[in-house]
PDB file of C-alpha atoms and ligand atoms in Angstrom:
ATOM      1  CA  UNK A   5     -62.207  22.494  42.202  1.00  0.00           C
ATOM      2  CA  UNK A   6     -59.806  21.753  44.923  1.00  0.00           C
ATOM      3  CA  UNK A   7     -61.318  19.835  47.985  1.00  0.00           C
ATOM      4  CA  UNK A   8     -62.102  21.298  51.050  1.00  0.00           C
ATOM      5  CA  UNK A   9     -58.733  21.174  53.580  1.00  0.00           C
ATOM      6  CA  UNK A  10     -60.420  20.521  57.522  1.00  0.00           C
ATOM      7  CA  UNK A  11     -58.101  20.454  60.593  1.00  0.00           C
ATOM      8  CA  UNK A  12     -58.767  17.994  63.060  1.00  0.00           C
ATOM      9  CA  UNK A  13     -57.319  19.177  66.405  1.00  0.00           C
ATOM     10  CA  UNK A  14     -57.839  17.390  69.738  1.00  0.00           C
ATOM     11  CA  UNK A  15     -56.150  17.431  73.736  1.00  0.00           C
ATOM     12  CA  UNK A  16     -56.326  14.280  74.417  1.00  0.00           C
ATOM     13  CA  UNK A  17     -54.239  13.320  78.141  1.00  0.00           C
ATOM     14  CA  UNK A  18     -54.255   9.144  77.269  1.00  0.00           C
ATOM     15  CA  UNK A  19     -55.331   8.471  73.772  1.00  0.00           C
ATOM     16  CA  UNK A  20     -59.420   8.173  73.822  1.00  0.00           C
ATOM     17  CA  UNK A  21     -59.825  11.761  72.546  1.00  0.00           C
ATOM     18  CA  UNK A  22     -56.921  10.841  69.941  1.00  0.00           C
ATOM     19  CA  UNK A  23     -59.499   8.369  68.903  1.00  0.00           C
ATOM     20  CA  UNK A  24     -62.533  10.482  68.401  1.00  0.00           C
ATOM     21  CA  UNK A  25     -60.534  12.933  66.309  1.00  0.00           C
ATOM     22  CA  UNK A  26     -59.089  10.376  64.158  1.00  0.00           C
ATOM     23  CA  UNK A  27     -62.410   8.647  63.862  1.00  0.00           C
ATOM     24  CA  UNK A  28     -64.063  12.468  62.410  1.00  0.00           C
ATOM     25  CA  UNK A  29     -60.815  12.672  60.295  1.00  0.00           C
ATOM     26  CA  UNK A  30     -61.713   9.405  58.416  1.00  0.00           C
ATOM     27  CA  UNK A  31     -65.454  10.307  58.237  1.00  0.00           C
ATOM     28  CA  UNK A  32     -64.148  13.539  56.945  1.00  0.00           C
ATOM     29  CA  UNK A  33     -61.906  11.810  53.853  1.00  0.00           C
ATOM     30  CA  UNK A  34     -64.995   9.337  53.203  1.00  0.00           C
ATOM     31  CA  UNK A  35     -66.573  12.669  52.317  1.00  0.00           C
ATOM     32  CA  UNK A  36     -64.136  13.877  49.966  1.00  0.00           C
ATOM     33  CA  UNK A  37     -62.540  16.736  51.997  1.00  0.00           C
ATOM     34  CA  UNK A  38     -59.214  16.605  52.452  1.00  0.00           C
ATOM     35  CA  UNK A  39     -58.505  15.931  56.478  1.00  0.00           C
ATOM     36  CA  UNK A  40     -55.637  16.647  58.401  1.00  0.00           C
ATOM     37  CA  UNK A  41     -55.892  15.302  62.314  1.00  0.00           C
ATOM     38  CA  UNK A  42     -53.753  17.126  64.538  1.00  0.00           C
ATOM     39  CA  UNK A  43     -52.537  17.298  68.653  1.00  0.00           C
ATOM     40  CA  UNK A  44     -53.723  20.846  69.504  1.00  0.00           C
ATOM     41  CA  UNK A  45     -50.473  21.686  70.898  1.00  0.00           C
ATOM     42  CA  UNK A  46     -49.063  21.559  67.325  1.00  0.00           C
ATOM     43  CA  UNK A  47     -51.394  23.681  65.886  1.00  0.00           C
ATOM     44  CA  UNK A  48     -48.869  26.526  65.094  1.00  0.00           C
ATOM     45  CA  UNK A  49     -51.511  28.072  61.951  1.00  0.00           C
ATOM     46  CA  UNK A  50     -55.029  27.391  61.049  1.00  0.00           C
ATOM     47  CA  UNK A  51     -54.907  29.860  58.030  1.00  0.00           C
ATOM     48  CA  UNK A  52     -54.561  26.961  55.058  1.00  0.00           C
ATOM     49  CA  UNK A  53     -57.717  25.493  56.543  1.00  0.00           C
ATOM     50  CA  UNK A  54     -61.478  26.055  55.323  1.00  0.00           C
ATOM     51  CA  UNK A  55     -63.016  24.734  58.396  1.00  0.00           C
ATOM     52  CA  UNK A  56     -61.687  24.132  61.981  1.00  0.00           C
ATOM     53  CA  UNK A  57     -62.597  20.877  63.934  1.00  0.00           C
ATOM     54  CA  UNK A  58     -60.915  21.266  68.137  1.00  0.00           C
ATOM     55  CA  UNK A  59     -61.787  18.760  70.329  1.00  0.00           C
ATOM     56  CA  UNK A  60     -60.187  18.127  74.317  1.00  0.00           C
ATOM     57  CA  UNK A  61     -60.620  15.850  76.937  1.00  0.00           C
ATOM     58  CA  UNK A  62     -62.591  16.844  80.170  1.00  0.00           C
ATOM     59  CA  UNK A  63     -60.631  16.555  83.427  1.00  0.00           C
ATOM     60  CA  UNK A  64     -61.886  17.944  86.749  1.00  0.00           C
ATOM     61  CA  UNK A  65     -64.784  20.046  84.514  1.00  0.00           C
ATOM     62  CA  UNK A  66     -61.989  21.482  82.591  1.00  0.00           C
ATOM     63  CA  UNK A  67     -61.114  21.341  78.794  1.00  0.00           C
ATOM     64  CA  UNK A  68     -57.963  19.832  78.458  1.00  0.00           C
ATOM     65  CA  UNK A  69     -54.989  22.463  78.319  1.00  0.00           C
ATOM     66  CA  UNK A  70     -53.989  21.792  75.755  1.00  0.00           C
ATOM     67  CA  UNK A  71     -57.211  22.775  73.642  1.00  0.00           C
ATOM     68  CA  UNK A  72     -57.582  25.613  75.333  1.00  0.00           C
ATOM     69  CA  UNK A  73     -54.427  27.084  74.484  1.00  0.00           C
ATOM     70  CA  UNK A  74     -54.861  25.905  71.049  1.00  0.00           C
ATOM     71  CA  UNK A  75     -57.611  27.544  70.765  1.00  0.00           C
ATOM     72  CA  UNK A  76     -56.408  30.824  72.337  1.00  0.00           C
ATOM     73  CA  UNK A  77     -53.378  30.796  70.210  1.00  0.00           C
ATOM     74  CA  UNK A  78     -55.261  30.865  66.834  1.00  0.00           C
ATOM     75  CA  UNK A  79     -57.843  32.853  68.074  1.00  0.00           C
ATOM     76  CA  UNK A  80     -57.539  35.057  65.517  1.00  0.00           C
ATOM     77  CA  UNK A  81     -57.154  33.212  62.903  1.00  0.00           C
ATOM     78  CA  UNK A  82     -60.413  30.742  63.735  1.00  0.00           C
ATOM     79  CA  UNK A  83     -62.298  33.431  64.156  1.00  0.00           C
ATOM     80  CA  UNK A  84     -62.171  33.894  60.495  1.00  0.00           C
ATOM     81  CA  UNK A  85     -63.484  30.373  59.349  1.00  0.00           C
ATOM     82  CA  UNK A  86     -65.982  28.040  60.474  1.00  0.00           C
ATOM     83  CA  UNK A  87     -65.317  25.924  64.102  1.00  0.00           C
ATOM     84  CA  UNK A  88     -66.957  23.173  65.307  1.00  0.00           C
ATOM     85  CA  UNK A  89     -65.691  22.330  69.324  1.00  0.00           C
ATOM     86  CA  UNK A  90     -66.450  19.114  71.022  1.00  0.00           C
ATOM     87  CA  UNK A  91     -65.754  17.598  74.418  1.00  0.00           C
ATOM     88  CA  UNK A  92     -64.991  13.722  75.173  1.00  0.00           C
ATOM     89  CA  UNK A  93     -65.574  12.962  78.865  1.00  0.00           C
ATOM     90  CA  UNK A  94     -68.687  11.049  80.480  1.00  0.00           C
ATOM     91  CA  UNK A  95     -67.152   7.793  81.178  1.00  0.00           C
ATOM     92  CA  UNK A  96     -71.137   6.250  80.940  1.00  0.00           C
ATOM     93  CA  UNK A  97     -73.739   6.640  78.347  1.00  0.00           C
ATOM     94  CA  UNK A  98     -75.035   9.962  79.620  1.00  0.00           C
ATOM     95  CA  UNK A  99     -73.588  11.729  76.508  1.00  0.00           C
ATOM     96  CA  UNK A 100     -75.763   9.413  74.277  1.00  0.00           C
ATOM     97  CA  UNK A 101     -78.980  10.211  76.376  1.00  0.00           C
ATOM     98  CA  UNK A 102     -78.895  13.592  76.024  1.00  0.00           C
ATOM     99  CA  UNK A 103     -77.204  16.578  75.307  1.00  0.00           C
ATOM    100  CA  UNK A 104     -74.306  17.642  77.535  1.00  0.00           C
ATOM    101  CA  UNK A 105     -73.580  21.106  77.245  1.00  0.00           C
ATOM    102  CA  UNK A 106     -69.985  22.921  76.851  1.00  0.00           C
ATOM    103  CA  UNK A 107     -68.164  23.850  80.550  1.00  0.00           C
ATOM    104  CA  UNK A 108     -68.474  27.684  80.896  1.00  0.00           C
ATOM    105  CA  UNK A 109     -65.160  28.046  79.787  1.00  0.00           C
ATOM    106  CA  UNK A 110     -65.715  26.411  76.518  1.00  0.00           C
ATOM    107  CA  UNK A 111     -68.727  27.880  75.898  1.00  0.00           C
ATOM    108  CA  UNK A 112     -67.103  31.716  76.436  1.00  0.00           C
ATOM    109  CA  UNK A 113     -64.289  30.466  74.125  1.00  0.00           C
ATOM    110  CA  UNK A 114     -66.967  29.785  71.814  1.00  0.00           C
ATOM    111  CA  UNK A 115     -68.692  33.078  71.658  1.00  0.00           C
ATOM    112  CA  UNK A 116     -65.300  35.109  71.607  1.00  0.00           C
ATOM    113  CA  UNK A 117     -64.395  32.856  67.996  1.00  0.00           C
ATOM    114  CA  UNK A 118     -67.591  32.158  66.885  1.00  0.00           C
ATOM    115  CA  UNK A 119     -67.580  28.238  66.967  1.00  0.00           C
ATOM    116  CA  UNK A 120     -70.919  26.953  65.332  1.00  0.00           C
ATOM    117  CA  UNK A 121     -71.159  24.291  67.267  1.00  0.00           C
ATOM    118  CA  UNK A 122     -70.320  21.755  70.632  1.00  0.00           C
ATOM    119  CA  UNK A 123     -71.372  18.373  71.088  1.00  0.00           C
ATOM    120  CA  UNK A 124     -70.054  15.927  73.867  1.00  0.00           C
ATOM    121  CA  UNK A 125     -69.236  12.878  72.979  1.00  0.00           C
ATOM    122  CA  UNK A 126     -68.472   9.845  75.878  1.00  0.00           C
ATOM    123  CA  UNK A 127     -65.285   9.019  76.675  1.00  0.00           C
ATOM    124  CA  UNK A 128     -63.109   6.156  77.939  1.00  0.00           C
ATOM    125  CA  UNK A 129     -61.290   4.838  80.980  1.00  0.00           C
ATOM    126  CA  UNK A 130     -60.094   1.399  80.715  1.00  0.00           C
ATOM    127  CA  UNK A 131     -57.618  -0.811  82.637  1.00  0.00           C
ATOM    128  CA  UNK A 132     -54.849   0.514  80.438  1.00  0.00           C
ATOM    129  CA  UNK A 133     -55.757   4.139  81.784  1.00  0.00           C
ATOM    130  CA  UNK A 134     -52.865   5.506  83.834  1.00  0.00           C
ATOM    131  CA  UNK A 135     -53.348   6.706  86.992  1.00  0.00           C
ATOM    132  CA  UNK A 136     -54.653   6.767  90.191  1.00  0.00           C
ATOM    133  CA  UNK A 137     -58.005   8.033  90.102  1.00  0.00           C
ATOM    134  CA  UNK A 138     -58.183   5.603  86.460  1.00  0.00           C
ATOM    135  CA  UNK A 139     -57.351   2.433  88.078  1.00  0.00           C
ATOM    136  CA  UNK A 140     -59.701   2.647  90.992  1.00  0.00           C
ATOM    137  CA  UNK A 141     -62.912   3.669  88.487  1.00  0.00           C
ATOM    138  CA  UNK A 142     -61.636   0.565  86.649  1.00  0.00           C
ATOM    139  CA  UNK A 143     -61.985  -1.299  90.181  1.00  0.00           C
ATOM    140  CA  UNK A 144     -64.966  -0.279  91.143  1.00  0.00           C
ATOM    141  CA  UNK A 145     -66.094  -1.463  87.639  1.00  0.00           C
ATOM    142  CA  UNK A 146     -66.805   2.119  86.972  1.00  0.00           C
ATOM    143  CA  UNK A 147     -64.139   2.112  83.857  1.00  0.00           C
ATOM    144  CA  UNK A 148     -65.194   1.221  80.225  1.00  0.00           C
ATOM    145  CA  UNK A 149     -65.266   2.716  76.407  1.00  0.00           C
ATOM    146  CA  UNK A 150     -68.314   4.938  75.875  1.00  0.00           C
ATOM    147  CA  UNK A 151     -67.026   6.461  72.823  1.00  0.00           C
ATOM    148  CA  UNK A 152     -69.990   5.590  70.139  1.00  0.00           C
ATOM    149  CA  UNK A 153     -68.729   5.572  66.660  1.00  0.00           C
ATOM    150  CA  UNK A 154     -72.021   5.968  64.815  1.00  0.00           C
ATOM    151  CA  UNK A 155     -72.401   9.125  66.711  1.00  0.00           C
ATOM    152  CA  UNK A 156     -69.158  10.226  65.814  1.00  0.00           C
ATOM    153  CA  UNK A 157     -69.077   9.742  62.430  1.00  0.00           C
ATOM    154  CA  UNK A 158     -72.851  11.053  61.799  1.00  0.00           C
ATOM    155  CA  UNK A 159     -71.278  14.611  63.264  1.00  0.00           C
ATOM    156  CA  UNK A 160     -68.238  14.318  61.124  1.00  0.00           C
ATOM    157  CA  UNK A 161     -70.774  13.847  58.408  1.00  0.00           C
ATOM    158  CA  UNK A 162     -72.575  17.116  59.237  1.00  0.00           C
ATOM    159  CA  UNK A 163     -69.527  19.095  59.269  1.00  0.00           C
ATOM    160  CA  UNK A 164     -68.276  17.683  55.816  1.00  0.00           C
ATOM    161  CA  UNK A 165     -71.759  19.274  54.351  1.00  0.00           C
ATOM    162  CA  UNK A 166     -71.112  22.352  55.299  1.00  0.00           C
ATOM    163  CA  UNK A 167     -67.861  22.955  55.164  1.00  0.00           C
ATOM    164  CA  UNK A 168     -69.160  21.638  51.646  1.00  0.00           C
ATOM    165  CA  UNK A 169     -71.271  24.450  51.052  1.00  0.00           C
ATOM    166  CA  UNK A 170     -69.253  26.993  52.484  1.00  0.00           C
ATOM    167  CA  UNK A 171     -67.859  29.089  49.929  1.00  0.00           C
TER     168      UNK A 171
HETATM  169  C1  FMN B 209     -58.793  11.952  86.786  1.00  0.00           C
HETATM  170  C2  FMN B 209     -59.936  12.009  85.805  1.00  0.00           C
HETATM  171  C3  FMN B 209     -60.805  13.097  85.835  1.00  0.00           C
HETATM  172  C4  FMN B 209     -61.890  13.174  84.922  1.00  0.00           C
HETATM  173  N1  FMN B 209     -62.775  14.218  84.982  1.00  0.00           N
HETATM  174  C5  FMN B 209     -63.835  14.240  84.136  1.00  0.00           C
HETATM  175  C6  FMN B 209     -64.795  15.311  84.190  1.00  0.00           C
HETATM  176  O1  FMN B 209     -64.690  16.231  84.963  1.00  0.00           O
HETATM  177  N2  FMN B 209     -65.859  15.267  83.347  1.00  0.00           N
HETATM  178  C7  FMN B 209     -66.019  14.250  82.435  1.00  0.00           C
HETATM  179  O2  FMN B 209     -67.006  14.247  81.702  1.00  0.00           O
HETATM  180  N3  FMN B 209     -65.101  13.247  82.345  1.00  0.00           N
HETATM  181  C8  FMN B 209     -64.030  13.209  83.157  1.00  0.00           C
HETATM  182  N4  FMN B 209     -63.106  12.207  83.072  1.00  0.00           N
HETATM  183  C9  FMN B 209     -63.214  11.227  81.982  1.00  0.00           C
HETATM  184  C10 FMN B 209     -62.260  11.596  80.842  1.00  0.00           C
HETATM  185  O3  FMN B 209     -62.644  12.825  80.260  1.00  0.00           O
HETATM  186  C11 FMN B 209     -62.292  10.481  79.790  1.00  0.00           C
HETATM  187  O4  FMN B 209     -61.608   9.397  80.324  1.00  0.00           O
HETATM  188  C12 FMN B 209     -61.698  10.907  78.478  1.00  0.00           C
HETATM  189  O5  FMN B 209     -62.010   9.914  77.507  1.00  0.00           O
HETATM  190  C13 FMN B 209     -60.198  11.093  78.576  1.00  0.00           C
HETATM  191  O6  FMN B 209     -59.681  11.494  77.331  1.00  0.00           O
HETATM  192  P1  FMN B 209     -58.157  11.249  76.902  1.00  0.00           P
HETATM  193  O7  FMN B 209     -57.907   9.742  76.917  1.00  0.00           O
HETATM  194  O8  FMN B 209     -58.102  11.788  75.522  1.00  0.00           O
HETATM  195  O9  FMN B 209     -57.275  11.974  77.848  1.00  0.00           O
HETATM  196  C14 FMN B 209     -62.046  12.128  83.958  1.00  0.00           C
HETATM  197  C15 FMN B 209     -61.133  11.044  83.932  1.00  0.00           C
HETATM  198  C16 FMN B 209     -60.086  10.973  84.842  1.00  0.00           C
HETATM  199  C17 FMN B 209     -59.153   9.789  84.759  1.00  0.00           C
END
């Protein structure tokens, strides 16, 4: 039997989002399916995968463009296979404590493709973070990675069962 082909698509704005993606894509491969990590704004066709993985960046309490359009784009096409969505954003260790819930745009782009799932993982502003608003959370010693790997991989995990059993 051929293995299981998953798409890994993120919006990432400076790289930490990047990370999380490429960190399920391994997890992914250590399970035997065959992973292919993505930016969402080259996502052209989702129709070779068997499962859909789109993750973006919060900014402002927004998904990162990016993802959105990604997933507005192929709308059609993940509607058809199984999604998982996930969000990177908290820079603190609030997504570890407890769950954080999709923004309500997320969530209705959710229900209109039928995504299975959305978790929120932490994300990361460091002193290599450009910007403005970046370097004075840095400052104020508000900055730091709070992307957990264990957490990360244990979803990637999940997905590679099902997609797994999904016929
Ligand atoms: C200007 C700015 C606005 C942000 N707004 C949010 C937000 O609304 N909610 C949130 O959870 N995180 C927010 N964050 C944290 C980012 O989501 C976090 O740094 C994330 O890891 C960035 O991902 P990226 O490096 O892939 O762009 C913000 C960060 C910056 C610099």
């Amino acid at each position: 039997m051929n293995a299981k082909r998953v798409l890994v698509a993120y919006g990432s704005r400076h790289g930490s989002t990047a990370g999380i993606a490429d960190e399920i894509g391994k997890a992914l491969r250590g399970d035997g399916i065959d992973a292919v990590v993505l930016p969402a704004d080259e996502v052209t066709d989702v129709s070779d995968y068997d499962g859909v993985v789109l993750g973006g960046a919060l900014y402002a309490g927004r998904w990162n463009g990016k993802a959105r359009r990604c997933a507005r784009r192929n709308a059609d096409q993940l509607r058809r296979r199984p999604v998982w969505f996930f969000s990177s954003g908290p820079v603190d260790s609030t997504a570890e404590q407890h769950d954080i819930p999709p923004t309500p745009g997320v969530a209705r782009r959710m229900k209109k493709i039928g995504a299975r799932e959305h978790v929120t993982f932490g994300g990361a502003v460091t002193a290599e973070t450009p910007g403005r608003i970046a370097r004075s959370m840095v400052h104020h010693g508000k900055g730091g990675d709070f992307r957990d790997p264990a957490r990360i991989q244990a979803w990637a995990h999940h997905i590679g069962k099902e997609v797994g059993t999904t016929p």
